[in-house]
Short mmCIF file of C-alpha atoms in Angstrom, two decimals:
data_model
loop_
_atom_site.label_atom_id
_atom_site.label_comp_id
_atom_site.label_asym_id
_atom_site.label_seq_id
_atom_site.Cartn_x
_atom_site.Cartn_y
_atom_site.Cartn_z
CA UNK T 1 132.74 108.81 80.74
CA UNK T 2 136.44 108.64 79.99
CA UNK T 3 139.04 105.95 80.38
CA UNK T 4 142.71 106.77 80.76
CA UNK T 5 145.99 104.89 80.69
CA UNK T 6 148.50 106.41 83.08
CA UNK T 7 152.17 105.58 83.48
CA UNK T 8 153.74 105.64 86.95
CA UNK T 9 157.46 105.87 87.70
CA UNK T 10 159.66 106.51 90.72
CA UNK T 11 163.41 106.42 91.32
CA UNK T 12 163.90 108.41 94.54
CA UNK T 13 163.09 107.49 98.12
CA UNK T 14 160.68 104.64 98.80
CA UNK T 15 159.91 103.95 95.14
CA UNK T 16 157.19 101.38 95.77
CA UNK T 17 155.44 103.59 98.31
CA UNK T 18 155.43 106.45 95.81
CA UNK T 19 153.75 104.20 93.23
CA UNK T 20 151.21 103.20 95.88
CA UNK T 21 150.58 106.89 96.58
CA UNK T 22 149.68 107.35 92.91
CA UNK T 23 147.30 104.40 92.94
CA UNK T 24 145.64 105.73 96.10
CA UNK T 25 145.28 109.20 94.54
CA UNK T 26 143.31 107.74 91.64
CA UNK T 27 141.16 105.80 94.14
CA UNK T 28 137.92 104.25 92.94
CA UNK T 29 138.59 105.20 89.33
CA UNK T 30 141.32 102.52 89.05
CA UNK T 31 140.14 99.53 87.02
CA UNK T 32 143.37 97.53 86.77
CA UNK T 33 147.07 97.93 87.57
CA UNK T 34 150.01 96.32 85.82
CA UNK T 35 152.86 94.50 87.43
CA UNK T 36 155.86 96.49 88.62
CA UNK T 37 159.03 96.65 86.53
CA UNK T 38 162.49 97.89 87.42
CA UNK T 39 163.92 99.87 84.56
CA UNK T 40 167.05 101.82 83.75
CA UNK T 41 166.57 105.59 83.55
CA UNK T 42 165.39 106.98 80.23
CA UNK T 43 166.71 110.20 78.72
CA UNK T 44 169.28 110.90 81.45
CA UNK T 45 171.35 107.85 82.44
CA UNK T 46 173.03 109.50 85.44
CA UNK T 47 170.41 108.56 88.04
CA UNK T 48 169.04 105.53 89.94
CA UNK T 49 166.85 102.83 88.36
CA UNK T 50 163.09 103.33 88.26
CA UNK T 51 160.14 101.29 89.35
CA UNK T 52 157.40 101.59 86.72
CA UNK T 53 153.81 100.49 86.35
CA UNK T 54 150.74 101.42 84.31
CA UNK T 55 147.14 101.73 85.40
CA UNK T 56 143.84 101.93 83.58
CA UNK T 57 141.26 104.23 85.17
CA UNK T 58 137.70 105.20 84.37
CA UNK T 59 135.51 108.06 85.56
CA UNK T 60 132.13 109.13 84.22
CA UNK T 61 132.83 112.80 84.89
CA UNK T 62 136.56 113.11 84.14
CA UNK T 63 137.86 115.20 81.28
CA UNK T 64 141.37 114.72 79.88
CA UNK T 65 142.40 117.80 81.89
CA UNK T 66 141.01 116.15 85.05
CA UNK T 67 143.32 113.16 84.49
CA UNK T 68 146.26 115.54 84.21
CA UNK T 69 145.24 117.37 87.41
CA UNK T 70 144.98 114.03 89.25
CA UNK T 71 148.42 113.04 87.94
CA UNK T 72 149.88 116.28 89.28
CA UNK T 73 148.08 115.76 92.62
CA UNK T 74 149.66 112.31 92.94
CA UNK T 75 153.10 113.76 92.19
CA UNK T 76 152.61 116.48 94.82
CA UNK T 77 151.45 113.88 97.37
CA UNK T 78 154.73 112.02 96.79
CA UNK T 79 156.78 115.19 97.28
CA UNK T 80 157.72 115.68 93.63
CA UNK T 81 159.81 118.76 92.96
CA UNK T 82 160.29 119.66 89.30
CA UNK T 83 163.82 120.64 88.29
CA UNK T 84 163.56 122.84 85.18
CA UNK T 85 167.26 122.27 84.52
CA UNK T 86 166.87 118.48 84.26
CA UNK T 87 163.86 117.45 82.18
CA UNK T 88 164.37 113.67 82.45
CA UNK T 89 166.00 113.77 85.89
CA UNK T 90 165.27 111.73 89.00
CA UNK T 91 161.93 112.08 90.75
CA UNK T 92 159.94 110.71 93.64
CA UNK T 93 157.00 110.18 91.32
CA UNK T 94 156.23 110.80 87.68
CA UNK T 95 152.68 110.23 86.42
CA UNK T 96 152.06 110.63 82.71
CA UNK T 97 148.68 110.59 80.99
CA UNK T 98 149.38 108.27 78.07
CA UNK T 99 146.00 108.01 76.34
CA UNK T 100 142.37 108.91 77.01
CA UNK T 101 139.20 107.55 75.39
CA UNK T 102 135.83 109.29 75.46
CA UNK T 103 132.24 108.08 75.82
CA UNK T 104 132.25 106.90 72.23
CA UNK T 105 135.36 104.79 72.90
CA UNK T 106 137.29 106.97 70.46
CA UNK T 107 140.74 108.21 71.48
CA UNK T 108 140.92 111.81 72.61
CA UNK T 109 143.50 113.86 70.72
CA UNK T 110 145.10 116.93 72.24
CA UNK T 111 148.03 119.12 71.33
CA UNK T 112 147.85 121.49 74.28
CA UNK T 113 151.18 122.58 75.71
CA UNK T 114 150.58 120.79 79.02
CA UNK T 115 148.67 117.79 77.67
CA UNK T 116 149.50 116.11 74.38
CA UNK T 117 147.38 113.02 73.70
CA UNK T 118 148.33 110.43 73.04
CA UNK T 119 151.58 110.96 74.91
CA UNK T 120 154.14 111.93 72.25
CA UNK T 121 156.89 109.58 73.42
CA UNK T 122 154.90 106.58 74.72
CA UNK T 123 155.67 104.55 71.59
CA UNK T 124 159.41 104.90 72.37
CA UNK T 125 159.23 103.81 75.99
CA UNK T 126 159.42 100.15 76.88
CA UNK T 127 158.69 101.08 80.50
CA UNK T 128 155.24 102.26 79.35
CA UNK T 129 154.51 99.63 76.70
CA UNK T 130 155.48 96.48 78.64
CA UNK T 131 153.39 97.19 81.77
CA UNK T 132 150.51 98.34 79.57
CA UNK T 133 150.57 94.98 77.81
CA UNK T 134 150.08 93.37 81.25
CA UNK T 135 146.66 94.98 81.54
CA UNK T 136 145.66 95.19 77.86
CA UNK T 137 147.44 92.45 75.88
CA UNK T 138 145.60 93.49 72.72
CA UNK T 139 145.91 97.20 73.37
CA UNK T 140 146.70 99.87 70.81
CA UNK T 141 148.42 103.20 71.25
CA UNK T 142 146.29 105.64 69.25
CA UNK T 143 148.13 106.79 66.15
CA UNK T 144 150.94 104.25 66.57
CA UNK T 145 149.50 100.74 66.54
CA UNK T 146 149.52 97.54 68.55
CA UNK T 147 151.45 97.66 71.82
CA UNK T 148 153.12 94.32 71.13
CA UNK T 149 154.39 95.51 67.75
CA UNK T 150 155.73 98.73 69.24
CA UNK T 151 157.53 96.81 71.98
CA UNK T 152 159.03 94.09 69.82
CA UNK T 153 159.77 95.80 66.52
CA UNK T 154 159.74 99.51 67.27
CA UNK T 155 162.29 101.86 68.80
CA UNK T 156 161.46 100.54 72.29
CA UNK T 157 162.59 96.98 71.47
CA UNK T 158 166.18 97.39 72.67
CA UNK T 159 165.08 98.99 75.94
CA UNK T 160 162.60 96.16 76.52
CA UNK T 161 165.51 93.78 77.07
CA UNK T 162 166.53 95.77 80.17
CA UNK T 163 163.16 95.71 81.95
CA UNK T 164 163.06 93.44 85.00
CA UNK T 165 159.69 92.24 86.27
CA UNK T 166 159.38 92.63 90.05
CA UNK T 167 156.48 90.29 90.94
CA UNK T 168 157.29 90.55 94.64
CA UNK T 169 156.33 94.25 94.51
CA UNK T 170 152.56 94.44 94.26
CA UNK T 171 150.33 97.43 93.70
CA UNK T 172 146.68 97.14 94.62
CA UNK T 173 143.72 99.39 94.20
CA UNK T 174 141.56 100.08 97.22
CA UNK T 175 138.52 100.09 94.94
#
């Protein structure tokens, strides 16, 4: 059995519906979903604001690669087109596999080209850390430490001030 934390983001089209598409793609594996946050773009400021959320999923048969394949399936379902010229550009849906834990509850480490675990920039991203804290207040990012420490004293602290909770925008699992 594996558990995975996945980050969801959208800044094109019906942003909330794209996040809902991602949740639906993960289906019964979804254990809990964070609140939705509106966030300024990261890495490329010349684009619209994002809606972001994080979900925790579990599947007895899923490998880390399976989580990545499901993330890509969600992006395709939302009409995501990758622009190789603009790495951090706008997108209908971005789903990142942030961390995966195995049967032994130990974090899975990976340095594959397509799947680095834990995600190599998660500790820098308030739009990942803050929603993750919603669902795991005492969570830890493997190799980096407590989520609350990373958000309040790490490189993400300044960005955290620009996150806006959007409680009127709810995501629900169908599970």
